[in-house]
XYZ file of C-alpha atoms in Angstrom:
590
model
C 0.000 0.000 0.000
C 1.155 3.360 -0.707
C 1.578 5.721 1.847
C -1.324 7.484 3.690
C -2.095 11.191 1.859
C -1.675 13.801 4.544
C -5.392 15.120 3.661
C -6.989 11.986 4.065
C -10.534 12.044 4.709
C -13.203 9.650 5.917
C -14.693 7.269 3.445
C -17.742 5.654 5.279
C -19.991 5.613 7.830
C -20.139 2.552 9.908
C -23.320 0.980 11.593
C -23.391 2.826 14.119
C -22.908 6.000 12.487
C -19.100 6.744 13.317
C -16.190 7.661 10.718
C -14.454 4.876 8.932
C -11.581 6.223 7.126
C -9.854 3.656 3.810
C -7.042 1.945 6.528
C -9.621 1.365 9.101
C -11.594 -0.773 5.960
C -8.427 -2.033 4.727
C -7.571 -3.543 7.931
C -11.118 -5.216 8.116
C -10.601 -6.510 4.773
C -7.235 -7.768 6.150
C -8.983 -9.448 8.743
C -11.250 -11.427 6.617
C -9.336 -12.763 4.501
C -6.851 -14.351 6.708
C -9.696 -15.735 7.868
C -9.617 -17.932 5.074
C -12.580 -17.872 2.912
C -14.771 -15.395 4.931
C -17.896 -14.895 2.542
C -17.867 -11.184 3.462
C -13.954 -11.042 2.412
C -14.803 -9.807 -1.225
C -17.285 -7.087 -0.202
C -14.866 -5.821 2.190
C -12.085 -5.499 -0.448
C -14.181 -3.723 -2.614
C -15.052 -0.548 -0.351
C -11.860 -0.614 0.734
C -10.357 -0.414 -2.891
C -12.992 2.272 -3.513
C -12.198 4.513 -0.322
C -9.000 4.311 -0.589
C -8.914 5.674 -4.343
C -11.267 8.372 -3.468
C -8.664 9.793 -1.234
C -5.892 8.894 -3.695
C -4.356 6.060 -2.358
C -3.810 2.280 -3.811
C -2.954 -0.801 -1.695
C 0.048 -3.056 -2.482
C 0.298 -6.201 -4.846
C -0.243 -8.785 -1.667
C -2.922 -6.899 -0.972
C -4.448 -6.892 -4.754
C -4.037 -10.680 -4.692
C -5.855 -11.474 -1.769
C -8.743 -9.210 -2.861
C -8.524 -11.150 -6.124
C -9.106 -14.301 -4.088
C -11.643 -13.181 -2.057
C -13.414 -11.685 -5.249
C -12.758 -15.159 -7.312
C -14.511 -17.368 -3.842
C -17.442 -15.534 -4.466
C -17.951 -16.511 -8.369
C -20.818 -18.444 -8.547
C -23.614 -19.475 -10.668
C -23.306 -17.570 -13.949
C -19.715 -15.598 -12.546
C -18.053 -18.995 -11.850
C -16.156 -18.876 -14.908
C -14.823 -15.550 -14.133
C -12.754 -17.484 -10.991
C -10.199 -18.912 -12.738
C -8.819 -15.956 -14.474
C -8.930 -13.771 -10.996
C -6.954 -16.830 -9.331
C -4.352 -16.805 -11.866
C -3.824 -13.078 -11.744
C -4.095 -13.575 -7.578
C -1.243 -16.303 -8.069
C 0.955 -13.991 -10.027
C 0.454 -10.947 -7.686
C 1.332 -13.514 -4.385
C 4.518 -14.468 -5.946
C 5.787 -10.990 -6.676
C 5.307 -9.922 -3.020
C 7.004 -13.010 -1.972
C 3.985 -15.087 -0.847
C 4.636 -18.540 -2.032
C 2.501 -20.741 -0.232
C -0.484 -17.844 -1.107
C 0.582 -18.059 -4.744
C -0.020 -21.827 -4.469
C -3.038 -21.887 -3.162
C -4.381 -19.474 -5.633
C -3.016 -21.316 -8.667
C -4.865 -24.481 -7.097
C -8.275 -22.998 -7.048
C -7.462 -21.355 -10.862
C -6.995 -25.242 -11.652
C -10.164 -26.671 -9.794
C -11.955 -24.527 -10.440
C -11.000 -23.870 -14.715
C -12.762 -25.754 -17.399
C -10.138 -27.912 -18.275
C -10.443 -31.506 -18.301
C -10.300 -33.286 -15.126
C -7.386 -35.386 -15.748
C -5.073 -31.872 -16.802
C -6.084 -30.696 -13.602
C -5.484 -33.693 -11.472
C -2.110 -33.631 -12.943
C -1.713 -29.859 -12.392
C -2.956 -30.057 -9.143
C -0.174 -33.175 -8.104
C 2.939 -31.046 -8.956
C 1.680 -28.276 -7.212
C 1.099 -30.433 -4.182
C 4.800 -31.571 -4.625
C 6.001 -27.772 -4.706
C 3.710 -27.348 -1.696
C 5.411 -30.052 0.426
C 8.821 -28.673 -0.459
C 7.585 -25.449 0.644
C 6.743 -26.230 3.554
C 9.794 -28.495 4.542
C 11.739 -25.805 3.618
C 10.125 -23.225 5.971
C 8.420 -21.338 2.849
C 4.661 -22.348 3.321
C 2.213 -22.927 6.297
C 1.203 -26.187 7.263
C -2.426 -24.622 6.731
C -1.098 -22.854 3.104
C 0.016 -26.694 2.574
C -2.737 -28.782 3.773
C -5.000 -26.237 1.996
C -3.143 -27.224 -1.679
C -3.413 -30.850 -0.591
C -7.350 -30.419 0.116
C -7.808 -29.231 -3.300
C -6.038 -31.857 -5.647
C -8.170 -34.544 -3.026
C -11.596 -32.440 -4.089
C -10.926 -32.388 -7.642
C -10.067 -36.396 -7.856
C -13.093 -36.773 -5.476
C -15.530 -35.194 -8.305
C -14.050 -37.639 -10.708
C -14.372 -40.859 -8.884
C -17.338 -41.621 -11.312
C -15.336 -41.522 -14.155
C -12.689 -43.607 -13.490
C -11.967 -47.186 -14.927
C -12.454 -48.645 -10.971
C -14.543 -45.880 -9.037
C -14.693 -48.184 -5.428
C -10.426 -48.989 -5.996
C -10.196 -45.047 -6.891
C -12.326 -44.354 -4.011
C -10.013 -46.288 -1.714
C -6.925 -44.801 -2.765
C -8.429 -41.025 -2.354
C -9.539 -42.177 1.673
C -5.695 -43.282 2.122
C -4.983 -39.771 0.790
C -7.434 -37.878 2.773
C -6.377 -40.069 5.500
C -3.320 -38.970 5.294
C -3.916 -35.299 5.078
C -5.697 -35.224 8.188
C -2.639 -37.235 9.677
C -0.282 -34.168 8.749
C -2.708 -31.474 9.750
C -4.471 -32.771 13.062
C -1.442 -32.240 15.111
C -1.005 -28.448 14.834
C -5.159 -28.131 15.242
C -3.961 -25.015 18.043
C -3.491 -23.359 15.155
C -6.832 -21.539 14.125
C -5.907 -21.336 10.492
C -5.134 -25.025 10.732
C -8.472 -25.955 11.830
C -10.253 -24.889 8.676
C -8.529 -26.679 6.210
C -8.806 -29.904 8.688
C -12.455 -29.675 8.932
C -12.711 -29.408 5.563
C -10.152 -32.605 4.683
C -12.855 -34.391 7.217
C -15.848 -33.568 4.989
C -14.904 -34.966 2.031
C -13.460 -37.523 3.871
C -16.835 -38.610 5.219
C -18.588 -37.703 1.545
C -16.112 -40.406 -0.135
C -16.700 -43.007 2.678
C -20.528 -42.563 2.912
C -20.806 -45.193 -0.253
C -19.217 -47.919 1.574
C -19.391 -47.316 5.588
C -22.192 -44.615 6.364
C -21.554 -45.048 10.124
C -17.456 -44.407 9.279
C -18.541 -41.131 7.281
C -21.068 -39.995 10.257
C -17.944 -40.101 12.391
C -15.985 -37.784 9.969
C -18.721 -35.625 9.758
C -19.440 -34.824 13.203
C -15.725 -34.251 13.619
C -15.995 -32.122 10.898
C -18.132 -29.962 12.445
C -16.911 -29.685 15.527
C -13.343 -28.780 14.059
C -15.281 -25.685 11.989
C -16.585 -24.466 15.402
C -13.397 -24.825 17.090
C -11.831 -22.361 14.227
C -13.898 -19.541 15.446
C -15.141 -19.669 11.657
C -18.088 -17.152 12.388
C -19.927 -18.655 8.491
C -21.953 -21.612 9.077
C -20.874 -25.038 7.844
C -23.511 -25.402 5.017
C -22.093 -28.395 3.013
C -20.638 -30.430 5.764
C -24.228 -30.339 7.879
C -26.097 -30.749 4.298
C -23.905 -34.165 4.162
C -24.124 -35.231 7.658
C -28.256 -34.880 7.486
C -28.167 -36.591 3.831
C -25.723 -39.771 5.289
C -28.319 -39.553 8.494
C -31.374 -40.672 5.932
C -29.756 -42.960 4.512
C -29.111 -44.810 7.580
C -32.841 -44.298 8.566
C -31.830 -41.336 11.536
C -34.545 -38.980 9.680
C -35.569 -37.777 13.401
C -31.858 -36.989 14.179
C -31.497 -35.896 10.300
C -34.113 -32.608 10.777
C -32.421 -32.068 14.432
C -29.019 -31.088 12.205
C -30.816 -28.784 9.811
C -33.154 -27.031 12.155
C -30.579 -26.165 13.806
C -28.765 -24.827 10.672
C -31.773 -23.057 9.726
C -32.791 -21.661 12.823
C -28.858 -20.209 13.445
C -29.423 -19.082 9.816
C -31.855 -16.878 10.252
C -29.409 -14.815 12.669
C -26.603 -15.096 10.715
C -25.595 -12.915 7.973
C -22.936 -14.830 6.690
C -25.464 -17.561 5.499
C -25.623 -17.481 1.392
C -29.289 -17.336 0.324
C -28.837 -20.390 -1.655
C -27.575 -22.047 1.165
C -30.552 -21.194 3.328
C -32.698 -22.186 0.368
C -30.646 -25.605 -0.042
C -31.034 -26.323 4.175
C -34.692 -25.904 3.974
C -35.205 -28.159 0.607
C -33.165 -30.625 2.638
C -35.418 -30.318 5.621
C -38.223 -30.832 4.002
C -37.284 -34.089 2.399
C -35.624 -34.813 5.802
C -39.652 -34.745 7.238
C -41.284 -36.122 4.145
C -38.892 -39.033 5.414
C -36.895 -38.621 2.249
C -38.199 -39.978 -0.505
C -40.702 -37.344 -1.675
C -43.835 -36.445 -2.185
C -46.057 -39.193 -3.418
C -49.849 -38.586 -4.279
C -50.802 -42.338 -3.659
C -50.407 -44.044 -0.814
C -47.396 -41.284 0.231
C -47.410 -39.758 3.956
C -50.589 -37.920 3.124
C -53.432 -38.886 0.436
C -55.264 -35.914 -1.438
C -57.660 -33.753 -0.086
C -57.085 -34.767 3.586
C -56.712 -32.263 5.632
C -52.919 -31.706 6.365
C -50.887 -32.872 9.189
C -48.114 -30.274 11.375
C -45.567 -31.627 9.523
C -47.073 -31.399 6.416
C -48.081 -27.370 6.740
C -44.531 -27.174 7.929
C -43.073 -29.035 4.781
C -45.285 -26.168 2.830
C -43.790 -23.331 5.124
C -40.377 -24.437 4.402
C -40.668 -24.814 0.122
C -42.449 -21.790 0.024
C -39.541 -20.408 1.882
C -37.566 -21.859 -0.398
C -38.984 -20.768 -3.372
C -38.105 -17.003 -1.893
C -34.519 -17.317 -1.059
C -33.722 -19.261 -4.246
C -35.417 -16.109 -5.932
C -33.619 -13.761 -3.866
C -30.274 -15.133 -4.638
C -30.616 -15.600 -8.258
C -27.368 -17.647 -8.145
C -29.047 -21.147 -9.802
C -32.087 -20.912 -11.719
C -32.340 -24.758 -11.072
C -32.614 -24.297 -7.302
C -35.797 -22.374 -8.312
C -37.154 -24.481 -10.467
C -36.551 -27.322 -8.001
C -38.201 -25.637 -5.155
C -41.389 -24.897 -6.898
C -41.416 -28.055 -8.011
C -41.031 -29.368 -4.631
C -43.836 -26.729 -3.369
C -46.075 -27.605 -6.377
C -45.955 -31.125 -5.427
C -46.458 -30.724 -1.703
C -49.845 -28.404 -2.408
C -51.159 -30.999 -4.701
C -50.980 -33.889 -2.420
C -52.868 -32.103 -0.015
C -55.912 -31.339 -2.898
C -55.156 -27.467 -3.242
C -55.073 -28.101 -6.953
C -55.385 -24.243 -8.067
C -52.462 -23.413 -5.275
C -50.300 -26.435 -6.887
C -51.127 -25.692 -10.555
C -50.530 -21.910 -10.173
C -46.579 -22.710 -8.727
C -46.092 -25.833 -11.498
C -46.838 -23.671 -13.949
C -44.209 -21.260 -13.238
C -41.970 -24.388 -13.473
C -42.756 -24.432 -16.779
C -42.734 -20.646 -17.520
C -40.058 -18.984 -20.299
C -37.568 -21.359 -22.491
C -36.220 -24.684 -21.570
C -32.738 -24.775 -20.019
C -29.992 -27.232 -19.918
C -30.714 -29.502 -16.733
C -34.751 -28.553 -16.135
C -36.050 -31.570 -18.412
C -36.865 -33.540 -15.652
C -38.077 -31.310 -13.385
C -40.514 -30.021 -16.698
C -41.409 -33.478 -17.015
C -42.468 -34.010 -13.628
C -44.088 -30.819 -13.511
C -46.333 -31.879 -16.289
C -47.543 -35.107 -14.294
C -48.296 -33.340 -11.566
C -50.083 -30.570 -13.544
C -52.029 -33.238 -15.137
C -53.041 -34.964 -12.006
C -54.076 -31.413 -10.579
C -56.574 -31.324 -13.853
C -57.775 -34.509 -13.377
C -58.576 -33.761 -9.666
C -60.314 -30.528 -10.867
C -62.422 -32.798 -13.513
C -60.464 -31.468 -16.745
C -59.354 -34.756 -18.456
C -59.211 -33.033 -21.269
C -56.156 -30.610 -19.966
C -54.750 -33.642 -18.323
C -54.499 -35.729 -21.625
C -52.488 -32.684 -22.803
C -50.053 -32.416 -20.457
C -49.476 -36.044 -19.907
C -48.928 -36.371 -23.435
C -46.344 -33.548 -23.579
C -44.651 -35.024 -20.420
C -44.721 -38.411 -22.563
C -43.069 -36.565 -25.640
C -40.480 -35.142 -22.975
C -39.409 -38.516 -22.092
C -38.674 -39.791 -25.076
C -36.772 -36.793 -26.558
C -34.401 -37.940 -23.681
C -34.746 -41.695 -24.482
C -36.835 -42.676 -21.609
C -39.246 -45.549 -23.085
C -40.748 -46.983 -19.195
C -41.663 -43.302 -18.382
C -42.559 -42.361 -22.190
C -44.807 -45.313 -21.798
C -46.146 -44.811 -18.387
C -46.771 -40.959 -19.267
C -48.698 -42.027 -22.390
C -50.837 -44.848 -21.020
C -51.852 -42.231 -18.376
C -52.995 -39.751 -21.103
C -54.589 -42.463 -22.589
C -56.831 -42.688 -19.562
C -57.624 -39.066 -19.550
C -58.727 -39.191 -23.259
C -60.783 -41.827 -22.009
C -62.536 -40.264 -19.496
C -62.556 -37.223 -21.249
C -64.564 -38.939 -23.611
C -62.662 -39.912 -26.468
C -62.129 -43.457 -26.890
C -60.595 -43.343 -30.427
C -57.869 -41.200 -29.221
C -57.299 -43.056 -25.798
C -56.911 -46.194 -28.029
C -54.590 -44.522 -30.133
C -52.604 -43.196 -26.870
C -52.991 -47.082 -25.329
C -51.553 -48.097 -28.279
C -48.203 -45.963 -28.701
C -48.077 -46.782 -24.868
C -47.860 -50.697 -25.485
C -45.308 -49.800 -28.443
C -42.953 -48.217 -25.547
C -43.545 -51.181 -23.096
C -42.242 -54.049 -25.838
C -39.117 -51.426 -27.152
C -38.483 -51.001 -23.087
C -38.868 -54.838 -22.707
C -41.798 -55.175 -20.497
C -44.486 -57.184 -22.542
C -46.664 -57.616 -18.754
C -47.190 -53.449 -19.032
C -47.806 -53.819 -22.612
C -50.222 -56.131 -22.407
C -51.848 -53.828 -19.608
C -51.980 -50.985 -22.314
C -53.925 -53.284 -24.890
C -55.857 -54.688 -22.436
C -56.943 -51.060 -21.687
C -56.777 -50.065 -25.151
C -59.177 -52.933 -25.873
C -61.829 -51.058 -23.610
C -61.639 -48.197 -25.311
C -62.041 -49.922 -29.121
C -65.061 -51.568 -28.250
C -66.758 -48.419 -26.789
C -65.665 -46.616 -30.512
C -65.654 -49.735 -33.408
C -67.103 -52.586 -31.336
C -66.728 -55.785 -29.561
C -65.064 -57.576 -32.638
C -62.037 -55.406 -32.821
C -62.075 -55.225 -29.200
C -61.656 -59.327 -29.743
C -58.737 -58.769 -31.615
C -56.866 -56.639 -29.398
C -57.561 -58.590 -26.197
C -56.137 -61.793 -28.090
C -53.023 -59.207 -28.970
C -52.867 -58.483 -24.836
C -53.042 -62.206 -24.608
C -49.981 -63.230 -26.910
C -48.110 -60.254 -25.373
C -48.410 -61.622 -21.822
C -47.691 -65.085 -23.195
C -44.639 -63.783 -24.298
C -43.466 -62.503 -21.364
C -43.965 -65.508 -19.198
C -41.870 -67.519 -21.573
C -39.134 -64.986 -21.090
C -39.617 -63.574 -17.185
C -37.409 -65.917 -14.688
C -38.355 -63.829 -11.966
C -40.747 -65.635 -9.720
C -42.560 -62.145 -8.526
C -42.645 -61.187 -12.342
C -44.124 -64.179 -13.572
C -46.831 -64.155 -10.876
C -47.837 -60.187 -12.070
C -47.913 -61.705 -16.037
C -50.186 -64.720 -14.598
C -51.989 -62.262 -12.562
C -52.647 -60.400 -16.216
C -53.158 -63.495 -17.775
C -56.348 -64.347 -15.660
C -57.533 -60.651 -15.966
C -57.139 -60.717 -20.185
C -58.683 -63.850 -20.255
C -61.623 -62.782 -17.528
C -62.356 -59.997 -20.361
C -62.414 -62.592 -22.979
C -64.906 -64.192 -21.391
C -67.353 -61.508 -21.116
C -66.758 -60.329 -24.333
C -67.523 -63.661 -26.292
C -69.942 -64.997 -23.379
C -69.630 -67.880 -21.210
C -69.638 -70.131 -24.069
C -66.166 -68.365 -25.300
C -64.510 -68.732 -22.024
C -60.870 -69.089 -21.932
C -58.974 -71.585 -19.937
C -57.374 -70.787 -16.635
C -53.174 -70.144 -16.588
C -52.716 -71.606 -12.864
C -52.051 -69.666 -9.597
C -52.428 -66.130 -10.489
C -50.494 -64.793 -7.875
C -52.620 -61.825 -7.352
C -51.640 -58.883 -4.618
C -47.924 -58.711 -5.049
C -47.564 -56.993 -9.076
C -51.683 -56.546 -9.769
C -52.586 -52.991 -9.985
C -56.484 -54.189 -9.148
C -59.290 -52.176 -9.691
C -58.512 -48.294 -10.015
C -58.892 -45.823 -12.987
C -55.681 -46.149 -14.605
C -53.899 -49.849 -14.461
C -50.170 -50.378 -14.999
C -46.954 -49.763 -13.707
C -44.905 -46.665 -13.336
C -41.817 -46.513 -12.712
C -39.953 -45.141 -9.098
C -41.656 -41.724 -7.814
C -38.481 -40.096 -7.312
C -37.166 -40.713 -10.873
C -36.413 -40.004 -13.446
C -34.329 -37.568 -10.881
C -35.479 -33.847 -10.643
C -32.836 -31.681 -11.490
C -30.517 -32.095 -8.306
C -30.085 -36.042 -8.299
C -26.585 -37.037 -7.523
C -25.310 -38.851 -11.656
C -22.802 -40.836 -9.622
C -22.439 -43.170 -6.331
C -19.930 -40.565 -5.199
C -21.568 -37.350 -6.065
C -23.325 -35.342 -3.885
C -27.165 -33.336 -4.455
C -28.569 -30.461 -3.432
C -29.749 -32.295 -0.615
C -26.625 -33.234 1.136
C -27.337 -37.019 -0.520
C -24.378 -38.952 -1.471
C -24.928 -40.576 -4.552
C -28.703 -39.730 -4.406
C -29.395 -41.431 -1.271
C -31.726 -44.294 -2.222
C -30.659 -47.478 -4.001
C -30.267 -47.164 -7.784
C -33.493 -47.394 -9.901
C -32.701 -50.600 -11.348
C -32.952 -52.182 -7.688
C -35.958 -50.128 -6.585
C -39.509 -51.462 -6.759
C -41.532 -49.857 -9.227
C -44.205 -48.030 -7.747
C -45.786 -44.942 -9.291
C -44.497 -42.106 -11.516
C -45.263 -38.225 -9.316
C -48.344 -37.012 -10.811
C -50.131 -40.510 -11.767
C -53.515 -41.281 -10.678
């Protein structure tokens, strides 16, 4: 910093009213910044910056760099790919003052954070790890500046795990390393500055181990934590209590789960230093913590339709439409928006206020499509549809299920193009228009056979035979039955799955049972053995058939990768994988 002008004058007016002259907001900017990553860091740097040019003054190139940093931390959203650039230029202005271990640091984050390819950076990051170490033996660089360099490379191999040839071997190798890390940094935790970079190491230690060993990761959590307090850190520890509640569902804690984020919403709500995202993100969390974390569900879920609603349901409402706010407010993610009304949509609908619910979905679906959203619009367009429905406008439901059904297939998705049309279908039907609910039960059986599953298909023509008598007559209604009949056939031949087979034989009796009454008793068609009814039949109800898991395809937030973590806090989504969940009901079929 140059020195101060003789006629300096004050700047600003703190809170309380008094004289704060440029050094006085230098120093404060000073402050925060050694703090390490204080979210008010960047602000500060800027009036500073401005006050002291007003009065003619300029601060020095250490200075510049670590208002570079603190400016870079805060690029998010839209400004993220400013960071890198300010990080490089924060590197360059470290090393010219002398600050190695800074400079390192900053040309870390310029890697992680740059759109390079993963392995560049991995192999960036590793020689600047090696540079940090002989820093730091040689006296040149913190055991904080070091462990902080270390943290960084272990983050950025962390997001790949996924991607590698052997995640669970890579996964192994990256706990030895974090491991490690915490090893080297544990035993100076009297230093402050030491403690931040520890607690952090812990995190991702406990994200990475949550796969394999939930109650391991728990422990690495909570330690986590407790090391982020113990560093005076006055920001709350958003990510590492969004992980410990998400590893806390998954082992069934839910209770214990929505003790964690209360707590980090109620301290939220006096702490400045809490992003608005964040606080958005903790009460999303929440309320799939109370919905008991696998959504809403508008059939046989934690509350039916139309009931009235339970405490915990009004407060899952309080908290998405708080949600919906804050992600407004912050404007950082559209897709935390999106999510949140689609969350608060959802919620409404389940408990029948079908104008409230349609009135928030539809602002899901509001201006263009954007990368990411396509699930979220899907789902939006089931629920919109079941809303309709509710409301008695079959008509307006066939539309938007039928969109929704077009949406899934533009992204290859045959089991929910299929469920999606079959449930238009139904709504053409009972709109009254049985030549175009054939048609719809029709491209619905299509998706079943390309997706494999001739015992749906042969649910779609036996509903699509329903709706051909009603328009051309019980002979063509003969026809497809016998279709429904050779489809389910066909599936038994090929299903080894005892609980499968049962469902097909289960359809079987049900085709055959229409048959009957079709061509009289006279007609009947023989019994197929035990029919194995109760554990696959969808019995009587307005709209038969499967649909796939509630929760998927995933709304915009689901974790792509068994090490990745959601909105949520969720490791790797925080359910089993589709392919090993029952199939239940798509959100927003009847």
């Amino acid at each position: 910093m140059t020195s101060r002008p003789s006629d300096a004058r004050p700047y600003d007016r703190g809170p309380g009213g008094g004289p704060e002259d440029p050094h006085t907001l230098l120093d404060r900017a000073r402050r925060l910044s050694a703090a390490g990553g204080h979210p008010a860091a960047g602000g500060a740097w800027e009036r500073a910056a401005k006050a002291l040019r007003r009065v003619g003054g300029a601060i020095t190139p250490g200075d510049h760099a670590d208002a570079l940093d603190a400016t870079a931390l805060d690029c998010r959203g839209g400004a993220r790919p400013a960071a890198e650039t300010l990080f490089s230029r924060a590197a360059d202005l470290h090393e010219r003052s002398g600050l190695l271990g800074k400079a390192l640091i900053s040309r870390a984050r310029a890697l992680a954070t740059g759109p390079g390819p993963g392995a560049t950076a991995c192999a960036g990051l590793a020689e600047l790890c090696e540079r940090a170490a002989a820093l730091h033996a040689a006296g040149r660089a913190t055991v904080a500046q070091t462990a902080t360099v270390l943290l960084l490379r272990s983050r950025t191999r962390a997001d790949l795990l996924d991607t590698a040839s052997d995640p669970a071997a890579e996964a192994a190798a990256l706990r030895e390393e974090l491991a490690r890390l915490v090893a080297f940094a544990a035993p100076h935790r009297a230093d402050p500055a030491v403690l931040g970079p520890l607690a952090d190491s812990r995190a991702l230690l406990g994200r990475v181990t949550a796969p394999e060993d939930p109650a391991a990761a728990l422990a690495h959590l909570r330690a986590a934590v407790a090391d982020h307090v113990a560093s005076g850190r006055p920001w709350p520890p958003t990510e590492t209590e969004l992980l410990l509640a998400g590893v806390l569902r998954t082992t069934g804690a839910h209770a214990e789960a929505a003790t964690v984020l209360r707590t980090a919403v109620g301290s939220g709500e006096e702490n400045a230093l809490l992003r608005t995202a964040d606080g958005a993100r903790l009460r999303l969390a929440l309320a799939r913590t109370l919905e008991g974390g696998e959504g809403l569900e508008p059939f046989g879920g934690h509350e039916a339709p139309g009931r009235p609603a339970s405490p915990r349901g009004e407060e899952v409402v309080a908290l998405l439409t708080e949600a919906v706010r804050l992600s407004d407010r912050s404007g950082e993610d559209p897709l935390l928006g999106v999510l949140a009304r689609l969350r608060l949509g959802s919620a409404h609908a389940v408990r029948g206020r079908w104008q409230e619910a349609a009135t928030v979905l539809e602002e899901v679906l509001a201006g263009p499509p954007r990368d990411g959203d396509e699930a979220a619009r899907l789902r939006a367009r089931a629920w919109l549809a079941f809303c309709a429905l509710r409301r008695g406008e079959p008509e307006r439901a066939a539309r938007q299920y039928a969109l929704a059904a077009a949406e899934a297939r533009l992204r290859a998705d045959l089991q929910h193009g299929a469920a999606l049309s079959h449930r238009a279908a139904h709504a053409l039907g009972t709109a009254g228009a049985p030549e175009k609910a054939a048609r719809a039960y029709e491209r619905a059986a299509d998706l079943w056979r390309s997706a494999g599953d001739h015992g749906a298909a042969a649910r779609s023509l036996r509903a699509r035979a329903r709706q051909v008598r009603t328009a051309w007559g019980a002979a063509r209604a003969e026809v497809v039955l016998e279709e429904a009949l050779r489809e389910a056939q066909r599936g038994l031949r090929g299903t080894p799955e005892p609980a499968e087979r049962d469902r097909l034989r289960a359809e079987l009796v049900l085709i055959r049972e229409e048959l009957t009454e079709l061509l009289g008793p006279g007609g009947a068609y023989p019994a197929v053995g035990p029919a194995g009814v109760g554990s696959g039949t969808t019995g009587p109800g307005p709209c038969p058939g499967p649909c796939p898991d509630p929760w998927s395809p995933p709304d915009p937030y689901e974790a792509s990768g068994r090490y990745q973590v959601n909105v949520y806090g969720d490791v790797g989504g925080g359910r089993p994988s589709a392919a090993a969940t029952p199939r239940t009901r798509i959100q927003g079929c009847v």
